[in-house]
Amino acid sequence: LLRLASASRTFQMGEVAVVALRNVTLDIYEGEFLVMVGPSGSGKTTLLNLVGGMDQPTEGSVWYRDIDLATLSTRALTRYRRETIGFVFQFYNLIPNLTARENITVATEISQDPLDPDEALRLVGLEPRRDHFPAQLSGGEQQRVSIARAVAKNPELLLCDEPTGALDFSTGKQLLWLLLQMKNRLGKTIIVITHNVAIGEVADRVVRLRSGEIAETHVNEKP
Amino acid sequence: LLRLASASRTFQMGEVAVVALRNVTLDIYEGEFLVMVGPSGSGKTTLLNLVGGMDQPTEGSVWYRDIDLATLSTRALTRYRRETIGFVFQFYNLIPNLTARENITVATEISQDPLDPDEALRLVGLEPRRDHFPAQLSGGEQQRVSIARAVAKNPELLLCDEPTGALDFSTGKQLLWLLLQMKNRLGKTIIVITHNVAIGEVADRVVRLRSGEIAETHVNEKP
Ligand SMILES: Nc1ncnc2c1ncn2[C@@H]1O[C@H](COP(=O)(O)OP(=O)(O)OP(=O)(O)O)[C@@H](O)[C@H]1O
Ligand SMILES: Nc1ncnc2c1ncn2[C@@H]1O[C@H](COP(=O)(O)OP(=O)(O)OP(=O)(O)O)[C@@H](O)[C@H]1O
Ligand SMILES: [Mg+2]
Ligand SMILES: [Mg+2]
């Protein structure tokens, strides 16, 4: 479904260059549940941003099916990000002056076959809070609204950057169940960055990053 | 050192009232390492904000030694927050247009006996990134700068809201070591909200919240 081909991403800041990703080649299969792990600063968010069309490699290329994302017009890339991808951001990125429910409706306006916003909130246990603003929600509640927003778009690809970081064990387990439903019942392809070992155990594959490179890949025979 | 006496905190939003904390009574002892756990939305951040003078209870009171925080002038409460408390926020709250190092220097300007900012950054493994802005740092790197900022103030009380949420296992362990140094060598009182089981195991006490109340307290005999 997706392929990174020798993708590198360097951040140039004045005289300093930070190599966030170095020569990464990775195939992502349709319908798989892929987990990405690695130390802080190892390049996980950067890699996910390349897959989601949020950023471009400084070398190499990122392919969605037979399309090199770098060849897309701004308009087509925007459509890729809005319709094909559901992104759960490491910093949630909720719109502060919209309610929980409104944050979902603006994301799903353009979707082909979205979930009902209230249903999406119900899936993360937050339907009673739908009229509250992000500032009125706890850290874990904001994270769950961010998850509901991505899931409600009903995208082909669900990209989740530490989706259970602010969640306790049992709320995190509920989310894991939700992601597995997305994969098993709706056939979605799911990529999750996480430190949560339980998520790694149910994945099809675990890719470990270290200093901007893929250090190892582990296939779960019976996830 | 600190005491919450029947403290309650209700958030009134139009017609809706959310009871974040209900009748919480808790003593916090000088030099202890206290961990707070509980589900998303159970009131942990709200409780920590009361202890840190960032918020006031709607009922009951919060005492620092023999002072009811509600009786302090704005000026004295500000001094309490700036000098007595080091706060690691759940959302980091770094100043976006200051570098990592500058974020620490502005916090320590008023401190009696602060750490050198570069030393604080070294303690969290980020001295090479001191001239970079928050937007140029990964999630875990921003969290570590937030920790360095709180520690550098050399406060009496270190309040940490999910300090390892964005950190992988080994970086989280390094932070845990740092917190234990703060307690054992510098005699600081430490309160940590976390889902990280390893931190709970080295604490003196673990307080579990549920729906705004203290559900149980567990004393670690040999942490
Ligand atoms: N400013 C606010 N306005 C309205 N409600 C709030 C506000 N802050 C918190 N709440 C509500 O109070 C309750 C407790 O919130 P709190 O942030 O203390 O939870 P928490 O235990 O820290 O959760 P998490 O683990 O998700 O961070 C939640 O239901 C939350 O939505
Ligand atoms: N916008 C940026 N400008 C400069 N450097 C950046 C930028 N974004 C990331 N970096 C750097 O690139 C490297 C990889 O960052 P990335 O965010 O991908 O790490 P990560 O694996 O997601 O880390 P974490 O687990 O802490 O979230 C880090 O050294 C980071 O500081
Ligand atoms: Mg990241
Ligand atoms: Mg919280």
Short mmCIF file of C-alpha atoms and ligand atoms in Angstrom, two decimals:
data_model
loop_
_atom_site.label_atom_id
_atom_site.label_comp_id
_atom_site.label_asym_id
_atom_site.label_seq_id
_atom_site.Cartn_x
_atom_site.Cartn_y
_atom_site.Cartn_z
CA LEU A 1 0.00 0.00 0.00
CA LEU A 2 2.75 2.42 0.96
CA ARG A 3 6.47 2.49 0.50
CA LEU A 4 9.27 4.66 1.76
CA ALA A 5 12.24 4.34 -0.58
CA SER A 6 15.55 5.49 0.92
CA ALA A 7 13.73 8.37 2.55
CA SER A 8 15.80 10.87 4.50
CA ARG A 9 14.73 13.99 6.35
CA THR A 10 17.19 16.57 7.57
CA PHE A 11 16.13 19.67 9.49
CA GLN A 12 18.42 22.57 8.69
CA MET A 13 18.49 25.25 11.34
CA GLY A 14 20.99 27.91 10.49
CA GLU A 15 24.32 26.15 10.59
CA VAL A 16 23.04 23.10 12.43
CA ALA A 17 21.60 20.13 10.57
CA VAL A 18 19.63 17.52 12.48
CA VAL A 19 19.27 14.26 10.54
CA ALA A 20 15.87 13.06 11.73
CA LEU A 21 15.64 10.15 9.26
CA ARG A 22 18.48 8.54 7.36
CA ASN A 23 17.92 6.31 4.34
CA VAL A 24 14.74 4.61 5.52
CA THR A 25 13.23 1.95 3.27
CA LEU A 26 9.98 0.39 4.48
CA ASP A 27 7.00 -1.31 2.83
CA ILE A 28 3.61 -0.99 4.49
CA TYR A 29 1.02 -3.62 3.52
CA GLU A 30 -2.67 -3.05 3.07
CA GLY A 31 -4.67 -4.09 6.12
CA GLU A 32 -1.69 -4.52 8.42
CA PHE A 33 -1.33 -3.28 11.96
CA LEU A 34 2.19 -1.88 12.17
CA VAL A 35 3.72 -0.59 15.39
CA MET A 36 6.70 1.77 15.51
CA VAL A 37 8.88 1.99 18.60
CA GLY A 38 12.17 3.62 19.52
CA PRO A 39 13.78 6.13 21.87
CA SER A 40 12.77 9.75 22.19
CA GLY A 41 14.11 11.67 19.19
CA SER A 42 14.72 8.56 17.07
CA GLY A 43 12.56 9.81 14.16
CA LYS A 44 9.18 8.14 14.70
CA THR A 45 7.03 11.27 14.35
CA THR A 46 9.07 12.39 11.37
CA LEU A 47 8.50 9.07 9.61
CA LEU A 48 4.77 9.16 10.34
CA ASN A 49 4.57 12.71 9.00
CA LEU A 50 6.15 11.56 5.72
CA VAL A 51 3.63 8.71 5.37
CA GLY A 52 0.75 11.09 6.11
CA GLY A 53 1.85 13.67 3.57
CA MET A 54 2.45 16.23 6.31
CA ASP A 55 6.12 16.57 5.42
CA GLN A 56 8.39 15.73 2.46
CA PRO A 57 11.67 13.82 2.51
CA THR A 58 14.86 15.77 1.74
CA GLU A 59 16.09 12.67 -0.13
CA GLY A 60 14.35 9.55 -1.37
CA SER A 61 10.61 9.21 -1.90
CA VAL A 62 7.31 8.19 -0.33
CA TRP A 63 4.81 6.20 -2.43
CA TYR A 64 1.10 5.69 -1.88
CA ARG A 65 0.20 2.77 -4.14
CA ASP A 66 1.80 3.80 -7.46
CA ILE A 67 1.93 7.53 -6.73
CA ASP A 68 5.05 9.33 -5.56
CA LEU A 69 3.64 11.85 -3.09
CA ALA A 70 6.19 14.44 -4.23
CA THR A 71 4.54 14.49 -7.68
CA LEU A 72 1.11 15.46 -6.35
CA SER A 73 -0.25 18.96 -6.75
CA THR A 74 -0.90 20.90 -3.55
CA ARG A 75 -4.58 20.23 -4.10
CA ALA A 76 -4.15 16.48 -4.58
CA LEU A 77 -1.83 16.21 -1.56
CA THR A 78 -4.41 18.05 0.53
CA ARG A 79 -7.03 15.60 -0.63
CA TYR A 80 -4.73 12.69 0.30
CA ARG A 81 -4.32 14.12 3.83
CA ARG A 82 -8.02 14.85 4.27
CA GLU A 83 -9.60 11.74 2.74
CA THR A 84 -7.12 8.87 2.77
CA ILE A 85 -5.42 9.57 6.10
CA GLY A 86 -6.73 9.79 9.65
CA PHE A 87 -4.04 11.27 11.89
CA VAL A 88 -3.88 11.16 15.68
CA PHE A 89 -1.25 13.77 16.57
CA GLN A 90 1.24 13.48 19.41
CA PHE A 91 0.00 16.89 20.58
CA TYR A 92 -3.69 16.28 19.73
CA ASN A 93 -3.96 19.52 17.69
CA LEU A 94 -7.62 20.13 18.56
CA ILE A 95 -9.11 23.44 17.49
CA PRO A 96 -9.38 25.31 20.78
CA ASN A 97 -12.49 27.37 20.02
CA LEU A 98 -14.55 24.45 18.74
CA THR A 99 -16.29 21.93 20.95
CA ALA A 100 -15.36 18.24 20.96
CA ARG A 101 -18.22 17.46 18.60
CA GLU A 102 -17.43 20.40 16.30
CA ASN A 103 -13.79 19.31 16.12
CA ILE A 104 -15.08 16.06 14.64
CA THR A 105 -17.68 17.53 12.29
CA VAL A 106 -15.18 19.89 10.65
CA ALA A 107 -12.85 16.93 10.04
CA THR A 108 -15.58 14.75 8.56
CA GLU A 109 -17.33 17.35 6.39
CA ILE A 110 -15.41 16.26 3.35
CA SER A 111 -15.29 12.53 4.10
CA GLN A 112 -17.01 10.08 1.77
CA ASP A 113 -18.57 7.86 4.38
CA PRO A 114 -17.88 9.26 7.83
CA LEU A 115 -19.08 8.03 11.19
CA ASP A 116 -21.66 10.11 12.99
CA PRO A 117 -19.69 12.46 15.31
CA ASP A 118 -21.69 11.39 18.37
CA GLU A 119 -21.02 7.75 17.54
CA ALA A 120 -17.28 8.46 17.27
CA LEU A 121 -17.34 10.19 20.66
CA ARG A 122 -19.30 7.28 22.11
CA LEU A 123 -16.58 4.89 20.89
CA VAL A 124 -14.06 6.74 23.07
CA GLY A 125 -16.44 7.20 26.00
CA LEU A 126 -16.88 10.97 25.62
CA GLU A 127 -20.33 11.53 24.18
CA PRO A 128 -21.47 13.40 27.35
CA ARG A 129 -18.62 15.92 26.86
CA ARG A 130 -19.39 16.74 23.22
CA ASP A 131 -20.27 20.39 23.92
CA HIS A 132 -17.13 21.09 25.91
CA PHE A 133 -14.05 22.83 24.60
CA PRO A 134 -10.55 21.29 24.66
CA ALA A 135 -9.49 23.57 27.54
CA GLN A 136 -12.29 22.07 29.61
CA LEU A 137 -11.10 18.52 29.07
CA SER A 138 -8.40 16.55 30.83
CA GLY A 139 -5.25 15.47 28.97
CA GLY A 140 -6.56 12.00 28.34
CA GLU A 141 -9.96 13.33 27.29
CA GLN A 142 -8.36 15.63 24.71
CA GLN A 143 -6.36 12.72 23.41
CA ARG A 144 -9.51 10.64 23.07
CA VAL A 145 -11.29 13.41 21.13
CA SER A 146 -8.29 13.48 18.81
CA ILE A 147 -8.70 9.72 18.29
CA ALA A 148 -12.43 10.02 17.68
CA ARG A 149 -11.76 12.71 15.08
CA ALA A 150 -9.36 10.49 13.11
CA VAL A 151 -11.59 7.41 13.34
CA ALA A 152 -14.76 9.34 12.35
CA LYS A 153 -13.25 10.25 8.98
CA ASN A 154 -13.38 6.54 8.14
CA PRO A 155 -10.01 6.80 6.38
CA GLU A 156 -8.13 4.07 4.56
CA LEU A 157 -5.06 4.62 6.71
CA LEU A 158 -5.05 5.41 10.43
CA LEU A 159 -1.79 7.00 11.65
CA CYS A 160 -1.56 7.31 15.44
CA ASP A 161 1.30 9.11 17.20
CA GLU A 162 1.34 7.83 20.80
CA PRO A 163 -2.48 7.53 21.01
CA THR A 164 -2.44 6.14 24.55
CA GLY A 165 0.31 8.38 25.97
CA ALA A 166 -2.05 10.20 28.32
CA LEU A 167 -4.32 7.25 29.05
CA ASP A 168 -4.37 4.88 31.98
CA PHE A 169 -4.12 1.13 31.43
CA SER A 170 -7.80 0.33 31.08
CA THR A 171 -8.71 3.33 28.90
CA GLY A 172 -5.69 2.43 26.74
CA LYS A 173 -6.99 -1.14 26.42
CA GLN A 174 -10.36 0.16 25.22
CA LEU A 175 -8.57 2.15 22.56
CA LEU A 176 -6.58 -0.87 21.50
CA TRP A 177 -9.83 -2.79 21.08
CA LEU A 178 -11.15 0.07 18.91
CA LEU A 179 -8.07 0.00 16.68
CA LEU A 180 -8.37 -3.76 16.24
CA GLN A 181 -12.00 -3.31 15.19
CA MET A 182 -10.87 -0.78 12.60
CA LYS A 183 -8.43 -3.32 11.18
CA ASN A 184 -10.38 -6.56 11.47
CA ARG A 185 -13.89 -5.37 10.67
CA LEU A 186 -13.22 -2.40 8.41
CA GLY A 187 -9.99 -3.56 6.79
CA LYS A 188 -8.06 -0.43 7.60
CA THR A 189 -4.29 -0.14 7.61
CA ILE A 190 -3.05 1.09 10.97
CA ILE A 191 0.32 2.53 12.00
CA VAL A 192 0.82 3.27 15.69
CA ILE A 193 3.79 4.92 17.38
CA THR A 194 3.75 3.81 20.98
CA HIS A 195 5.73 2.91 24.08
CA ASN A 196 2.83 0.70 25.18
CA VAL A 197 4.06 -2.89 25.08
CA ALA A 198 0.53 -4.33 24.95
CA ILE A 199 -0.10 -2.65 21.61
CA GLY A 200 3.13 -4.08 20.20
CA GLU A 201 1.97 -7.54 21.16
CA VAL A 202 -1.21 -7.41 19.06
CA ALA A 203 0.46 -5.84 16.03
CA ASP A 204 1.37 -7.74 12.86
CA ARG A 205 4.81 -6.16 12.80
CA VAL A 206 6.95 -4.00 15.09
CA VAL A 207 9.53 -1.68 13.54
CA ARG A 208 12.16 -0.28 15.88
CA LEU A 209 13.87 3.03 15.07
CA ARG A 210 17.20 4.21 16.42
CA SER A 211 18.87 7.52 15.52
CA GLY A 212 16.81 8.00 12.36
CA GLU A 213 17.23 4.48 10.98
CA ILE A 214 15.31 1.22 11.15
CA ALA A 215 17.27 -0.85 13.64
CA GLU A 216 15.14 -3.99 13.43
CA THR A 217 11.78 -5.40 12.36
CA HIS A 218 9.88 -8.05 14.27
CA VAL A 219 7.02 -10.07 12.79
CA ASN A 220 4.40 -11.33 15.23
CA GLU A 221 3.45 -14.82 14.09
CA LYS A 222 0.27 -14.97 16.11
CA PRO A 223 -0.58 -11.44 17.31
CA LEU B 1 4.29 19.72 54.62
CA LEU B 2 1.02 20.05 52.73
CA ARG B 3 -2.55 19.22 53.45
CA LEU B 4 -5.74 19.16 51.45
CA ALA B 5 -8.71 19.43 53.83
CA SER B 6 -12.02 18.32 52.32
CA ALA B 7 -11.02 20.02 49.09
CA SER B 8 -13.54 20.03 46.28
CA ARG B 9 -13.32 21.55 42.82
CA THR B 10 -16.32 21.94 40.57
CA PHE B 11 -16.07 23.38 37.06
CA GLN B 12 -19.23 25.29 36.22
CA MET B 13 -19.84 25.66 32.50
CA GLY B 14 -23.14 27.36 31.87
CA GLU B 15 -25.72 24.95 33.19
CA VAL B 16 -23.34 22.00 33.42
CA ALA B 17 -21.26 21.38 36.53
CA VAL B 18 -18.38 18.93 36.38
CA VAL B 19 -17.22 17.82 39.82
CA ALA B 20 -13.51 17.27 39.24
CA LEU B 21 -12.66 16.70 42.91
CA ARG B 22 -15.04 15.76 45.70
CA ASN B 23 -14.14 16.13 49.37
CA VAL B 24 -10.49 15.16 49.12
CA THR B 25 -8.46 15.03 52.31
CA LEU B 26 -4.79 14.19 51.95
CA ASP B 27 -1.61 14.85 53.94
CA ILE B 28 1.66 15.16 52.08
CA TYR B 29 4.81 14.61 54.14
CA GLU B 30 8.08 16.47 53.75
CA GLY B 31 10.62 14.51 51.74
CA GLU B 32 8.20 11.87 50.52
CA PHE B 33 7.86 10.54 47.00
CA LEU B 34 4.12 10.34 46.37
CA VAL B 35 2.62 8.88 43.22
CA MET B 36 -0.91 9.59 42.04
CA VAL B 37 -2.71 7.21 39.68
CA GLY B 38 -6.22 6.82 38.34
CA PRO B 39 -8.26 6.74 35.14
CA SER B 40 -8.42 9.53 32.60
CA GLY B 41 -10.62 12.30 33.97
CA SER B 42 -10.44 11.12 37.59
CA GLY B 43 -9.12 14.46 38.93
CA LYS B 44 -5.34 13.98 39.13
CA THR B 45 -4.32 17.15 37.28
CA THR B 46 -6.93 19.14 39.19
CA LEU B 47 -5.54 17.92 42.53
CA LEU B 48 -1.98 18.73 41.50
CA ASN B 49 -3.05 22.21 40.39
CA LEU B 50 -4.54 22.83 43.85
CA VAL B 51 -1.30 21.77 45.55
CA GLY B 52 0.74 23.95 43.21
CA GLY B 53 -1.38 27.04 43.80
CA MET B 54 -2.46 27.08 40.14
CA ASP B 55 -6.12 26.71 41.06
CA GLN B 56 -8.32 27.17 44.13
CA PRO B 57 -10.82 24.70 45.61
CA THR B 58 -14.52 25.59 45.40
CA GLU B 59 -14.91 24.05 48.87
CA GLY B 60 -12.42 23.06 51.57
CA SER B 61 -8.85 24.28 51.77
CA VAL B 62 -5.24 23.63 50.79
CA TRP B 63 -2.49 24.22 53.35
CA TYR B 64 1.23 24.69 52.84
CA ARG B 65 2.76 24.19 56.29
CA ASP B 66 0.54 26.41 58.46
CA ILE B 67 -0.65 28.69 55.66
CA ASP B 68 -4.05 28.33 53.99
CA LEU B 69 -3.21 29.14 50.36
CA ALA B 70 -6.56 30.92 49.99
CA THR B 71 -5.41 33.55 52.51
CA LEU B 72 -2.34 34.53 50.50
CA SER B 73 -2.19 37.79 48.58
CA THR B 74 -1.83 37.48 44.81
CA ARG B 75 1.79 38.48 45.25
CA ALA B 76 2.50 35.88 47.93
CA LEU B 77 0.73 33.15 45.96
CA THR B 78 2.81 34.05 42.91
CA ARG B 79 5.95 33.76 45.02
CA TYR B 80 4.79 30.34 46.25
CA ARG B 81 4.33 29.16 42.67
CA ARG B 82 7.64 30.58 41.47
CA GLU B 83 9.93 29.72 44.39
CA THR B 84 8.49 26.81 46.36
CA ILE B 85 7.04 24.79 43.50
CA GLY B 86 8.61 23.22 40.41
CA PHE B 87 5.83 22.13 38.04
CA VAL B 88 6.14 19.73 35.10
CA PHE B 89 2.93 20.28 33.14
CA GLN B 90 1.00 17.57 31.31
CA PHE B 91 1.21 19.75 28.21
CA TYR B 92 4.79 20.97 28.86
CA ASN B 93 3.81 24.67 28.50
CA LEU B 94 7.15 25.75 27.07
CA ILE B 95 7.39 29.31 25.75
CA PRO B 96 7.43 28.78 21.98
CA ASN B 97 9.63 31.72 21.02
CA LEU B 98 12.35 31.01 23.57
CA THR B 99 15.03 28.36 23.14
CA ALA B 100 15.33 25.36 25.45
CA ARG B 101 18.01 27.12 27.48
CA GLU B 102 16.08 30.39 27.61
CA ASN B 103 12.98 28.56 28.81
CA ILE B 104 15.05 27.47 31.79
CA THR B 105 16.78 30.79 32.48
CA VAL B 106 13.50 32.73 32.63
CA ALA B 107 12.17 30.18 35.14
CA THR B 108 15.27 30.32 37.34
CA GLU B 109 15.88 34.09 37.31
CA ILE B 110 14.05 34.51 40.58
CA SER B 111 15.20 31.27 42.24
CA GLN B 112 17.35 31.42 45.37
CA ASP B 113 19.78 28.71 44.46
CA PRO B 114 19.08 27.44 40.96
CA LEU B 115 20.95 24.89 38.90
CA ASP B 116 22.94 26.16 35.96
CA PRO B 117 20.59 25.87 32.92
CA ASP B 118 23.15 23.88 30.92
CA GLU B 119 23.57 21.48 33.83
CA ALA B 120 19.80 20.99 34.03
CA LEU B 121 19.69 20.25 30.31
CA ARG B 122 22.60 17.84 30.70
CA LEU B 123 20.66 15.96 33.39
CA VAL B 124 17.94 15.22 30.81
CA GLY B 125 20.37 14.55 27.96
CA LEU B 126 19.55 17.68 25.96
CA GLU B 127 22.46 20.06 26.39
CA PRO B 128 23.31 19.90 22.64
CA ARG B 129 19.78 21.13 21.80
CA ARG B 130 19.84 24.16 24.11
CA ASP B 131 19.60 26.70 21.27
CA HIS B 132 16.62 25.04 19.61
CA PHE B 133 13.03 26.13 19.95
CA PRO B 134 10.22 23.86 21.20
CA ALA B 135 8.83 23.47 17.68
CA GLN B 136 12.17 22.02 16.62
CA LEU B 137 12.12 19.35 19.31
CA SER B 138 10.38 15.99 19.38
CA GLY B 139 7.55 15.33 21.84
CA GLY B 140 9.80 13.56 24.30
CA GLU B 141 12.46 16.24 23.96
CA GLN B 142 9.95 18.98 24.79
CA GLN B 143 8.83 16.99 27.80
CA ARG B 144 12.43 16.67 28.98
CA VAL B 145 13.03 20.42 28.66
CA SER B 146 9.92 20.94 30.77
CA ILE B 147 11.41 18.61 33.39
CA ALA B 148 14.79 20.37 33.29
CA ARG B 149 13.02 23.70 33.80
CA ALA B 150 11.24 22.49 36.95
CA VAL B 151 14.33 20.81 38.39
CA ALA B 152 16.59 23.80 37.67
CA LYS B 153 14.52 26.03 39.95
CA ASN B 154 15.71 23.83 42.83
CA PRO B 155 12.26 24.03 44.43
CA GLU B 156 11.15 22.52 47.71
CA LEU B 157 8.32 20.68 46.01
CA LEU B 158 8.46 19.01 42.60
CA LEU B 159 5.03 18.43 41.04
CA CYS B 160 5.13 16.31 37.87
CA ASP B 161 2.06 15.68 35.70
CA GLU B 162 2.81 12.56 33.62
CA PRO B 163 6.54 13.40 33.22
CA THR B 164 7.32 10.24 31.25
CA GLY B 165 4.17 10.16 29.09
CA ALA B 166 6.06 10.82 25.87
CA LEU B 167 9.22 8.94 26.82
CA ASP B 168 10.35 5.45 25.93
CA PHE B 169 11.23 2.95 28.64
CA SER B 170 14.92 3.73 29.02
CA THR B 171 14.59 7.53 28.84
CA GLY B 172 11.80 7.22 31.41
CA LYS B 173 14.09 5.21 33.67
CA GLN B 174 16.74 7.95 33.48
CA LEU B 175 14.14 10.46 34.58
CA LEU B 176 13.09 8.24 37.45
CA TRP B 177 16.71 8.12 38.61
CA LEU B 178 16.82 11.92 38.44
CA LEU B 179 13.68 12.25 40.58
CA LEU B 180 15.10 9.84 43.16
CA GLN B 181 18.27 11.93 43.31
CA MET B 182 16.14 15.01 43.96
CA LYS B 183 14.47 13.24 46.88
CA ASN B 184 17.36 11.28 48.39
CA ARG B 185 20.22 13.74 47.93
CA LEU B 186 18.40 17.07 48.01
CA GLY B 187 15.55 16.18 50.34
CA LYS B 188 12.84 17.37 48.00
CA THR B 189 9.19 16.39 48.24
CA ILE B 190 7.99 14.87 44.97
CA ILE B 191 4.48 14.27 43.67
CA VAL B 192 4.19 12.44 40.36
CA ILE B 193 1.05 11.70 38.34
CA THR B 194 1.82 8.73 36.16
CA HIS B 195 0.57 5.59 34.44
CA ASN B 196 4.12 4.22 34.61
CA VAL B 197 4.08 1.25 36.96
CA ALA B 198 7.85 1.37 37.57
CA ILE B 199 7.54 4.82 39.13
CA GLY B 200 4.79 3.60 41.44
CA GLU B 201 7.07 0.84 42.64
CA VAL B 202 9.80 3.20 43.88
CA ALA B 203 7.41 5.65 45.53
CA ASP B 204 6.80 5.88 49.27
CA ARG B 205 3.05 6.00 48.74
CA VAL B 206 0.62 5.53 45.86
CA VAL B 207 -2.71 7.36 45.97
CA ARG B 208 -5.40 6.15 43.57
CA LEU B 209 -8.11 8.53 42.41
CA ARG B 210 -11.50 7.53 41.00
CA SER B 211 -14.20 9.99 39.89
CA GLY B 212 -12.76 12.88 41.88
CA GLU B 213 -12.19 10.98 45.14
CA ILE B 214 -9.35 9.10 46.76
CA ALA B 215 -10.26 5.47 46.22
CA GLU B 216 -7.30 3.95 48.06
CA THR B 217 -3.81 4.61 49.39
CA HIS B 218 -0.97 2.12 49.28
CA VAL B 219 2.18 2.43 51.34
CA ASN B 220 5.32 0.86 49.90
CA GLU B 221 7.18 -0.72 52.79
CA LYS B 222 10.44 -1.05 50.91
CA PRO B 223 10.25 1.09 47.77
N1 LIG C 1 -10.95 23.82 32.99
C1 LIG C 1 -11.88 22.84 33.08
N2 LIG C 1 -13.17 23.13 32.81
C2 LIG C 1 -14.09 22.17 32.89
N3 LIG C 1 -13.90 20.89 33.24
C3 LIG C 1 -12.63 20.55 33.52
C4 LIG C 1 -11.55 21.49 33.45
N4 LIG C 1 -10.40 20.85 33.78
C5 LIG C 1 -10.74 19.58 34.03
N5 LIG C 1 -12.06 19.38 33.88
C6 LIG C 1 -12.80 18.13 34.09
O1 LIG C 1 -12.56 17.69 35.43
C7 LIG C 1 -12.35 16.26 35.44
C8 LIG C 1 -10.99 15.94 36.01
O2 LIG C 1 -10.00 16.44 35.14
P1 LIG C 1 -8.45 16.22 35.38
O3 LIG C 1 -7.74 17.01 34.33
O4 LIG C 1 -8.10 16.51 36.79
O5 LIG C 1 -8.31 14.66 35.12
P2 LIG C 1 -7.00 13.75 35.05
O6 LIG C 1 -7.14 12.71 36.11
O7 LIG C 1 -5.77 14.58 35.08
O8 LIG C 1 -7.15 13.06 33.65
P3 LIG C 1 -6.04 12.61 32.54
O9 LIG C 1 -5.41 11.36 33.06
O10 LIG C 1 -6.94 12.37 31.35
O11 LIG C 1 -5.09 13.74 32.35
C9 LIG C 1 -12.50 15.77 34.01
O12 LIG C 1 -13.82 15.28 33.81
C10 LIG C 1 -12.27 17.02 33.18
O13 LIG C 1 -12.97 16.97 31.98
N1 LIG C 2 10.75 20.83 13.02
C1 LIG C 2 11.94 20.36 13.43
N2 LIG C 2 13.05 21.12 13.33
C2 LIG C 2 14.23 20.65 13.74
N3 LIG C 2 14.46 19.44 14.26
C3 LIG C 2 13.41 18.63 14.38
C4 LIG C 2 12.09 19.03 13.99
N4 LIG C 2 11.24 18.01 14.23
C5 LIG C 2 11.98 17.02 14.77
N5 LIG C 2 13.29 17.38 14.86
C6 LIG C 2 14.38 16.56 15.36
O1 LIG C 2 14.43 15.35 14.60
C7 LIG C 2 14.68 14.22 15.45
C8 LIG C 2 13.55 13.21 15.34
O2 LIG C 2 12.37 13.81 15.85
P1 LIG C 2 11.01 13.02 15.97
O3 LIG C 2 9.99 14.02 16.39
O4 LIG C 2 10.73 12.28 14.71
O5 LIG C 2 11.34 11.98 17.12
P2 LIG C 2 10.39 10.93 17.86
O6 LIG C 2 10.96 9.58 17.64
O7 LIG C 2 8.97 11.15 17.47
O8 LIG C 2 10.60 11.33 19.38
P3 LIG C 2 9.58 11.32 20.63
O9 LIG C 2 9.42 9.88 21.04
O10 LIG C 2 10.33 12.13 21.62
O11 LIG C 2 8.29 11.95 20.20
C9 LIG C 2 14.84 14.78 16.87
O12 LIG C 2 16.22 14.94 17.17
C10 LIG C 2 14.15 16.12 16.79
O13 LIG C 2 14.68 17.04 17.70
MG MG C 3 7.31 11.94 18.46
MG MG C 4 -4.35 15.07 33.64
#
